[in-house]
Amino acid sequence: MTGIHTSGEKHLVLASGRAHPELAKAVADELGIDLVPVTAYEFANSETYVRFDESVRGTDVFIMQSITHPVNKWIMEALIMCDAAKRASAKRITVVLPSYPYARQDKKHKGREPISARLMSDLFKTAGADRIMSVDLHASQTQGFFDGPVDHLWAMPTLVEYVRTRIDVNNTVLVSPDAGRIKVAEQWGERLGGVPLAFVHKTRDISQPNKAVANRVVGDVAGKTAVIVDDLIDTAGTISGAVRVVLDAGAKDVIVAATHGVLSDPAAQRLAECGLRELIVTDTLPIGPEKRFPQLTILPIAPVLANAIEEVFNDGSVTSLFDGAF
C-alpha cells in the first residue's frame, strides 16, 4: 500500500530524498505503507532532477530528508521535491527534517552575519512547504522562523528510556557540556527521578568554527557515573574535552547521549580515545561504517517520526505524544 486513506478520502503519502533512505523506509514500515516512488538524479553539471513516479494530486505529502553531508546538495533536493509536489497539486506538504539544516546559525554573533536557520525556513516556505517537522531543534526560537506550523519532536523519551537501563540513578550526575545547555540537563535530571546536575565551563572563539575549550566542572561528579547530554555532536571537540575534564574531576565513568550524530571527521577517533564508556545517539542522520567505533550505540528514531506523521495526518495533537511520556 503506497499510502494511508481515511473515510473522508484523505490520503497520506511519504516520499524520501536520497540522503537517508533507510530511515524513511523504517518510518514507512512503522506506518504500514510503501514509500511513493521518486526518480532523482544529477545532470552532468550537478543540477538535481526530481520527479514523483505516481500521482500525488490531492494528497497529504510528507517529504523526508535527513540533511547530512553534502549538506547543500540534500537541502536543494528537498526544496525541489517540495516544488515538484506543489506543481503536482498536492493538497498539503509537510517537510520532515529529522535534523534541521543550519540549526546552529540561529542568531547573529557579530555584525554582517546571516541568520541561516531563518533562511532555511524561508526557502522551504517558498518551495511550497505548508508545515515543517524536526527533532530536537538546536534552539527553540527556530520554530518561529517558519511561517506555518512547526512540529518540534523530542528524542529525549527514547534516549532516557535507554540510559535508565545503563546507570544506577542513585549514583549518577547529569552534566551539561556548557552553561547554555543546563535547561536540557535539568529536564533529563527530572525524567531520571531528580538526578543532580553539573556543567562544564568552557570558552569558545566565535570567529573559529568547531573550536571550544573545556576548562573545569562546576558541580560534584566524584565517584559517580556522569551522563553528558547534548543535542548534536559534530567534530566532537567539545564533547571529548568535556569527557576528559569530567574524568579528571573524579567521575567513575562517563556516558554521552545526544540526538544527532553528525560525527564529522575526526569525531570517531576523538570519541573512541577520550575515555567515555558509551556514546548514545539516534539515527536522525546516517552513520556510515567509517564513523562507527566500539562505544557507539544508535537508537531508532523512526517510531517517533511515524507517530508524529500519523497525528498530523489525522489532525491530532503532536504535543500529546510527549505529555506524560517520561
CSV table of C-alpha atoms in Angstrom, one decimal:
chain,number,residue,atom,x,y,z
A,1,MET,CA,0.0,0.0,0.0
A,2,THR,CA,1.6,3.3,-1.1
A,3,GLY,CA,-0.4,5.5,1.3
A,4,ILE,CA,-3.0,5.8,4.1
A,5,HIS,CA,-6.6,6.6,3.2
A,6,THR,CA,-9.3,7.8,5.6
A,7,SER,CA,-13.1,7.6,5.2
A,8,GLY,CA,-13.1,11.2,4.2
A,9,GLU,CA,-10.8,10.4,1.2
A,10,LYS,CA,-7.7,11.9,2.8
A,11,HIS,CA,-4.6,10.2,1.5
A,12,LEU,CA,-1.2,10.2,3.1
A,13,VAL,CA,1.9,9.6,1.0
A,14,LEU,CA,5.5,9.5,2.2
A,15,ALA,CA,8.4,10.4,-0.1
A,16,SER,CA,12.1,10.2,0.7
A,17,GLY,CA,15.1,12.1,-0.6
A,18,ARG,CA,18.3,10.2,-1.2
A,19,ALA,CA,20.2,11.4,1.9
A,20,HIS,CA,19.0,8.7,4.4
A,21,PRO,CA,16.6,6.3,2.6
A,22,GLU,CA,17.0,3.7,5.4
A,23,LEU,CA,15.3,6.0,7.9
A,24,ALA,CA,12.5,6.8,5.5
A,25,LYS,CA,11.9,3.1,4.9
A,26,ALA,CA,11.8,2.4,8.6
A,27,VAL,CA,9.2,5.2,9.1
A,28,ALA,CA,7.1,3.8,6.2
A,29,ASP,CA,7.3,0.4,7.8
A,30,GLU,CA,6.1,1.8,11.1
A,31,LEU,CA,3.1,3.4,9.2
A,32,GLY,CA,2.4,0.2,7.3
A,33,ILE,CA,2.8,1.9,3.9
A,34,ASP,CA,5.2,2.0,1.0
A,35,LEU,CA,7.3,5.0,0.0
A,36,VAL,CA,6.0,6.7,-3.0
A,37,PRO,CA,8.5,6.0,-5.8
A,38,VAL,CA,10.6,9.0,-6.8
A,39,THR,CA,13.1,9.4,-9.6
A,40,ALA,CA,16.1,11.6,-8.7
A,41,TYR,CA,19.5,12.1,-10.2
A,42,GLU,CA,22.1,14.8,-11.1
A,43,PHE,CA,22.8,16.2,-14.5
A,44,ALA,CA,26.3,16.4,-15.8
A,45,ASN,CA,26.7,19.9,-14.4
A,46,SER,CA,25.5,18.7,-10.9
A,47,GLU,CA,21.9,20.2,-11.1
A,48,THR,CA,19.3,18.0,-9.4
A,49,TYR,CA,16.3,16.4,-11.2
A,50,VAL,CA,13.3,15.0,-9.2
A,51,ARG,CA,10.0,13.5,-10.3
A,52,PHE,CA,7.3,11.7,-8.4
A,53,ASP,CA,6.6,8.5,-10.3
A,54,GLU,CA,3.0,8.3,-9.1
A,55,SER,CA,0.3,10.9,-8.8
A,56,VAL,CA,0.2,12.9,-5.6
A,57,ARG,CA,-2.8,15.1,-6.5
A,58,GLY,CA,-4.9,16.0,-3.5
A,59,THR,CA,-2.7,14.1,-1.1
A,60,ASP,CA,-1.0,15.0,2.2
A,61,VAL,CA,2.6,14.6,1.1
A,62,PHE,CA,5.3,14.1,3.7
A,63,ILE,CA,8.8,14.7,2.2
A,64,MET,CA,11.6,13.3,4.4
A,65,GLN,CA,15.2,14.3,4.1
A,66,SER,CA,18.0,14.0,6.6
A,67,ILE,CA,20.3,16.8,5.9
A,68,THR,CA,23.7,15.2,6.1
A,69,HIS,CA,27.0,15.6,4.1
A,70,PRO,CA,27.0,17.2,1.5
A,71,VAL,CA,24.5,19.4,3.3
A,72,ASN,CA,23.7,21.8,0.5
A,73,LYS,CA,23.1,19.1,-2.1
A,74,TRP,CA,20.4,17.4,0.1
A,75,ILE,CA,18.8,20.8,1.0
A,76,MET,CA,18.4,21.5,-2.7
A,77,GLU,CA,17.0,18.1,-3.4
A,78,ALA,CA,14.4,18.6,-0.6
A,79,LEU,CA,13.4,22.0,-1.9
A,80,ILE,CA,13.0,20.7,-5.5
A,81,MET,CA,10.8,17.8,-4.1
A,82,CYS,CA,8.6,20.4,-2.4
A,83,ASP,CA,8.3,22.3,-5.7
A,84,ALA,CA,7.5,19.1,-7.6
A,85,ALA,CA,4.8,18.2,-5.1
A,86,LYS,CA,3.3,21.6,-5.2
A,87,ARG,CA,3.2,21.7,-9.0
A,88,ALA,CA,1.7,18.2,-8.9
A,89,SER,CA,-1.3,19.6,-7.0
A,90,ALA,CA,-0.6,18.0,-3.6
A,91,LYS,CA,-3.1,19.2,-1.0
A,92,ARG,CA,-0.7,19.7,1.8
A,93,ILE,CA,3.1,19.4,2.0
A,94,THR,CA,5.0,18.6,5.2
A,95,VAL,CA,8.8,18.6,5.2
A,96,VAL,CA,10.2,16.1,7.7
A,97,LEU,CA,13.7,17.2,8.6
A,98,PRO,CA,14.9,14.9,11.3
A,99,SER,CA,18.0,17.2,11.8
A,100,TYR,CA,17.2,20.8,10.9
A,101,PRO,CA,19.8,22.3,8.5
A,102,TYR,CA,22.0,25.3,9.6
A,103,ALA,CA,20.4,25.0,13.0
A,104,ARG,CA,23.5,26.4,14.8
A,105,GLN,CA,23.2,29.6,12.8
A,106,ASP,CA,20.1,30.8,14.6
A,107,LYS,CA,21.3,34.3,15.6
A,108,LYS,CA,23.9,36.9,14.8
A,109,HIS,CA,27.1,36.8,16.9
A,110,LYS,CA,28.7,39.6,15.0
A,111,GLY,CA,27.8,42.3,12.5
A,112,ARG,CA,27.2,41.4,8.8
A,113,GLU,CA,26.4,37.7,9.6
A,114,PRO,CA,23.4,35.9,8.2
A,115,ILE,CA,20.7,34.1,10.2
A,116,SER,CA,20.9,31.0,8.1
A,117,ALA,CA,18.4,28.9,10.1
A,118,ARG,CA,15.8,31.6,9.2
A,119,LEU,CA,16.8,31.5,5.6
A,120,MET,CA,16.2,27.7,5.5
A,121,SER,CA,12.6,28.2,6.7
A,122,ASP,CA,12.0,30.9,4.1
A,123,LEU,CA,13.3,28.7,1.4
A,124,PHE,CA,11.1,25.8,2.3
A,125,LYS,CA,8.1,28.1,2.5
A,126,THR,CA,8.8,29.5,-0.9
A,127,ALA,CA,9.3,26.0,-2.3
A,128,GLY,CA,5.8,25.0,-1.2
A,129,ALA,CA,6.0,23.6,2.3
A,130,ASP,CA,2.9,24.1,4.5
A,131,ARG,CA,4.5,22.5,7.6
A,132,ILE,CA,7.9,21.5,9.0
A,133,MET,CA,8.7,18.7,11.3
A,134,SER,CA,12.1,18.2,13.0
A,135,VAL,CA,13.7,16.5,16.0
A,136,ASP,CA,15.4,18.4,18.9
A,137,LEU,CA,16.0,21.8,17.3
A,138,HIS,CA,19.3,23.4,18.4
A,139,ALA,CA,17.4,26.5,19.6
A,140,SER,CA,13.6,26.7,20.3
A,141,GLN,CA,13.3,30.1,18.6
A,142,THR,CA,13.8,28.3,15.3
A,143,GLN,CA,10.2,27.3,15.5
A,144,GLY,CA,9.3,30.9,14.9
A,145,PHE,CA,11.3,31.3,11.7
A,146,PHE,CA,8.8,29.4,9.6
A,147,ASP,CA,5.5,31.0,8.5
A,148,GLY,CA,3.4,28.0,9.4
A,149,PRO,CA,3.2,25.1,11.9
A,150,VAL,CA,6.5,23.6,13.1
A,151,ASP,CA,6.3,20.3,15.0
A,152,HIS,CA,9.3,20.1,17.4
A,153,LEU,CA,9.7,16.4,18.3
A,154,TRP,CA,11.7,15.2,21.2
A,155,ALA,CA,14.2,12.3,21.2
A,156,MET,CA,14.6,12.6,24.9
A,157,PRO,CA,12.0,9.9,25.8
A,158,THR,CA,13.9,7.4,23.6
A,159,LEU,CA,17.3,8.3,25.0
A,160,VAL,CA,16.1,8.5,28.6
A,161,GLU,CA,14.5,5.1,28.4
A,162,TYR,CA,17.7,3.5,27.2
A,163,VAL,CA,20.1,5.4,29.5
A,164,ARG,CA,18.0,4.4,32.5
A,165,THR,CA,19.0,0.8,31.8
A,166,ARG,CA,22.7,1.7,31.8
A,167,ILE,CA,23.1,3.6,35.1
A,168,ASP,CA,22.4,3.4,38.8
A,169,VAL,CA,20.3,6.6,39.2
A,170,ASN,CA,21.4,6.8,42.9
A,171,ASN,CA,25.0,7.3,41.8
A,172,THR,CA,24.6,9.4,38.7
A,173,VAL,CA,25.0,13.1,37.9
A,174,LEU,CA,23.7,14.8,34.7
A,175,VAL,CA,26.3,17.0,33.1
A,176,SER,CA,25.7,19.8,30.6
A,177,PRO,CA,28.7,20.3,28.2
A,178,ASP,CA,28.3,24.1,28.7
A,179,ALA,CA,26.2,26.5,30.6
A,180,GLY,CA,23.8,27.1,27.7
A,181,ARG,CA,22.5,23.5,27.8
A,182,ILE,CA,21.7,23.5,31.5
A,183,LYS,CA,17.9,23.6,30.9
A,184,VAL,CA,18.2,20.4,28.8
A,185,ALA,CA,20.2,18.7,31.6
A,186,GLU,CA,17.6,19.8,34.1
A,187,GLN,CA,14.9,18.1,32.1
A,188,TRP,CA,17.0,14.9,31.9
A,189,GLY,CA,17.5,15.0,35.7
A,190,GLU,CA,13.8,15.3,36.3
A,191,ARG,CA,13.0,12.4,33.9
A,192,LEU,CA,15.5,10.2,35.7
A,193,GLY,CA,14.0,11.0,39.1
A,194,GLY,CA,15.9,14.0,40.4
A,195,VAL,CA,19.4,13.2,39.4
A,196,PRO,CA,21.8,16.1,40.4
A,197,LEU,CA,23.3,18.4,37.9
A,198,ALA,CA,26.8,19.7,36.9
A,199,PHE,CA,28.1,21.6,33.9
A,200,VAL,CA,31.4,22.1,32.2
A,201,HIS,CA,32.7,25.6,32.0
A,202,LYS,CA,34.1,26.2,28.5
A,203,THR,CA,35.3,29.0,26.3
A,204,ARG,CA,34.6,29.4,22.6
A,205,ASP,CA,36.2,31.6,19.9
A,206,ILE,CA,33.2,32.7,17.8
A,207,SER,CA,35.5,33.5,15.0
A,208,GLN,CA,36.5,29.9,14.6
A,209,PRO,CA,34.1,27.0,13.7
A,210,ASN,CA,34.1,23.9,15.9
A,211,LYS,CA,36.5,25.4,18.4
A,212,ALA,CA,35.8,25.3,22.1
A,213,VAL,CA,38.0,24.6,25.2
A,214,ALA,CA,36.6,22.7,28.2
A,215,ASN,CA,38.1,24.2,31.4
A,216,ARG,CA,36.6,22.7,34.6
A,217,VAL,CA,33.5,21.0,36.0
A,218,VAL,CA,31.1,23.1,38.1
A,219,GLY,CA,29.4,20.5,40.4
A,220,ASP,CA,30.2,17.3,42.2
A,221,VAL,CA,31.0,14.3,39.9
A,222,ALA,CA,33.5,12.4,42.1
A,223,GLY,CA,32.8,8.7,42.2
A,224,LYS,CA,29.7,8.9,40.1
A,225,THR,CA,28.6,8.0,36.6
A,226,ALA,CA,28.4,11.2,34.6
A,227,VAL,CA,25.8,11.4,31.9
A,228,ILE,CA,26.7,14.2,29.5
A,229,VAL,CA,23.7,15.3,27.3
A,230,ASP,CA,23.7,17.4,24.2
A,231,ASP,CA,21.6,17.9,21.0
A,232,LEU,CA,24.3,17.1,18.4
A,233,ILE,CA,27.9,16.0,18.1
A,234,ASP,CA,29.8,17.3,15.1
A,235,THR,CA,33.6,17.0,15.3
A,236,ALA,CA,33.4,16.0,19.0
A,237,GLY,CA,36.0,18.5,20.2
A,238,THR,CA,33.6,19.9,22.8
A,239,ILE,CA,32.3,16.6,24.0
A,240,SER,CA,35.6,14.7,24.1
A,241,GLY,CA,37.1,17.6,26.0
A,242,ALA,CA,34.2,17.6,28.4
A,243,VAL,CA,34.6,13.8,29.0
A,244,ARG,CA,38.3,14.2,29.9
A,245,VAL,CA,37.5,17.1,32.2
A,246,VAL,CA,34.8,15.2,34.0
A,247,LEU,CA,37.0,12.1,34.4
A,248,ASP,CA,39.8,14.3,35.7
A,249,ALA,CA,37.3,15.6,38.3
A,250,GLY,CA,36.9,12.1,39.6
A,251,ALA,CA,33.9,10.7,37.8
A,252,LYS,CA,33.7,6.9,37.9
A,253,ASP,CA,32.8,6.7,34.2
A,254,VAL,CA,31.1,8.8,31.5
A,255,ILE,CA,28.1,8.2,29.2
A,256,VAL,CA,27.3,10.7,26.5
A,257,ALA,CA,23.8,11.0,25.0
A,258,ALA,CA,22.9,13.2,22.0
A,259,THR,CA,20.2,13.2,19.4
A,260,HIS,CA,22.1,14.0,16.2
A,261,GLY,CA,25.3,12.1,15.4
A,262,VAL,CA,26.8,14.3,12.8
A,263,LEU,CA,30.3,12.9,13.6
A,264,SER,CA,32.4,14.8,11.1
A,265,ASP,CA,36.0,13.7,10.9
A,266,PRO,CA,37.8,13.3,13.3
A,267,ALA,CA,34.9,12.7,15.7
A,268,ALA,CA,35.0,8.9,15.7
A,269,GLN,CA,38.7,8.9,16.7
A,270,ARG,CA,38.3,11.5,19.3
A,271,LEU,CA,35.3,9.8,20.9
A,272,ALA,CA,36.9,6.3,20.8
A,273,GLU,CA,40.0,7.6,22.6
A,274,CYS,CA,38.6,10.2,25.1
A,275,GLY,CA,37.7,7.6,27.8
A,276,LEU,CA,33.9,7.5,27.6
A,277,ARG,CA,32.1,4.3,28.4
A,278,GLU,CA,29.3,4.7,25.8
A,279,LEU,CA,28.1,7.3,23.2
A,280,ILE,CA,24.3,7.0,22.5
A,281,VAL,CA,22.8,8.8,19.5
A,282,THR,CA,19.7,8.3,17.4
A,283,ASP,CA,19.6,7.6,13.6
A,284,THR,CA,18.2,11.0,12.6
A,285,LEU,CA,21.4,11.1,10.4
A,286,PRO,CA,23.0,8.2,8.6
A,287,ILE,CA,26.1,7.0,10.4
A,288,GLY,CA,28.3,5.0,8.0
A,289,PRO,CA,30.9,2.4,8.9
A,290,GLU,CA,33.7,4.9,8.9
A,291,LYS,CA,32.0,6.9,11.7
A,292,ARG,CA,31.4,3.9,14.0
A,293,PHE,CA,33.5,2.7,16.9
A,294,PRO,CA,33.1,0.2,19.7
A,295,GLN,CA,31.5,2.5,22.3
A,296,LEU,CA,28.8,3.8,19.9
A,297,THR,CA,25.1,2.9,20.3
A,298,ILE,CA,22.5,4.0,17.8
A,299,LEU,CA,18.8,4.1,18.7
A,300,PRO,CA,15.9,4.2,16.2
A,301,ILE,CA,14.0,7.4,15.8
A,302,ALA,CA,11.5,6.1,13.2
A,303,PRO,CA,8.8,5.3,15.8
A,304,VAL,CA,8.8,9.0,17.0
A,305,LEU,CA,8.6,10.3,13.4
A,306,ALA,CA,5.9,7.8,12.4
A,307,ASN,CA,3.7,8.7,15.4
A,308,ALA,CA,4.1,12.4,14.7
A,309,ILE,CA,3.3,12.0,11.0
A,310,GLU,CA,0.1,10.0,11.9
A,311,GLU,CA,-1.0,12.6,14.3
A,312,VAL,CA,-0.5,15.4,11.8
A,313,PHE,CA,-2.3,13.5,9.1
A,314,ASN,CA,-5.3,12.8,11.4
A,315,ASP,CA,-5.3,16.4,12.6
A,316,GLY,CA,-4.4,15.2,16.1
A,317,SER,CA,-2.0,16.6,18.7
A,318,VAL,CA,1.7,16.1,18.3
A,319,THR,CA,2.3,17.5,21.8
A,320,SER,CA,0.2,14.7,23.3
A,321,LEU,CA,2.8,12.2,22.1
A,322,PHE,CA,5.2,13.7,24.6
A,323,ASP,CA,3.0,14.7,27.5
A,324,GLY,CA,3.5,12.1,30.3
A,325,ALA,CA,5.7,10.1,28.0
A,326,PHE,CA,8.5,10.0,30.6
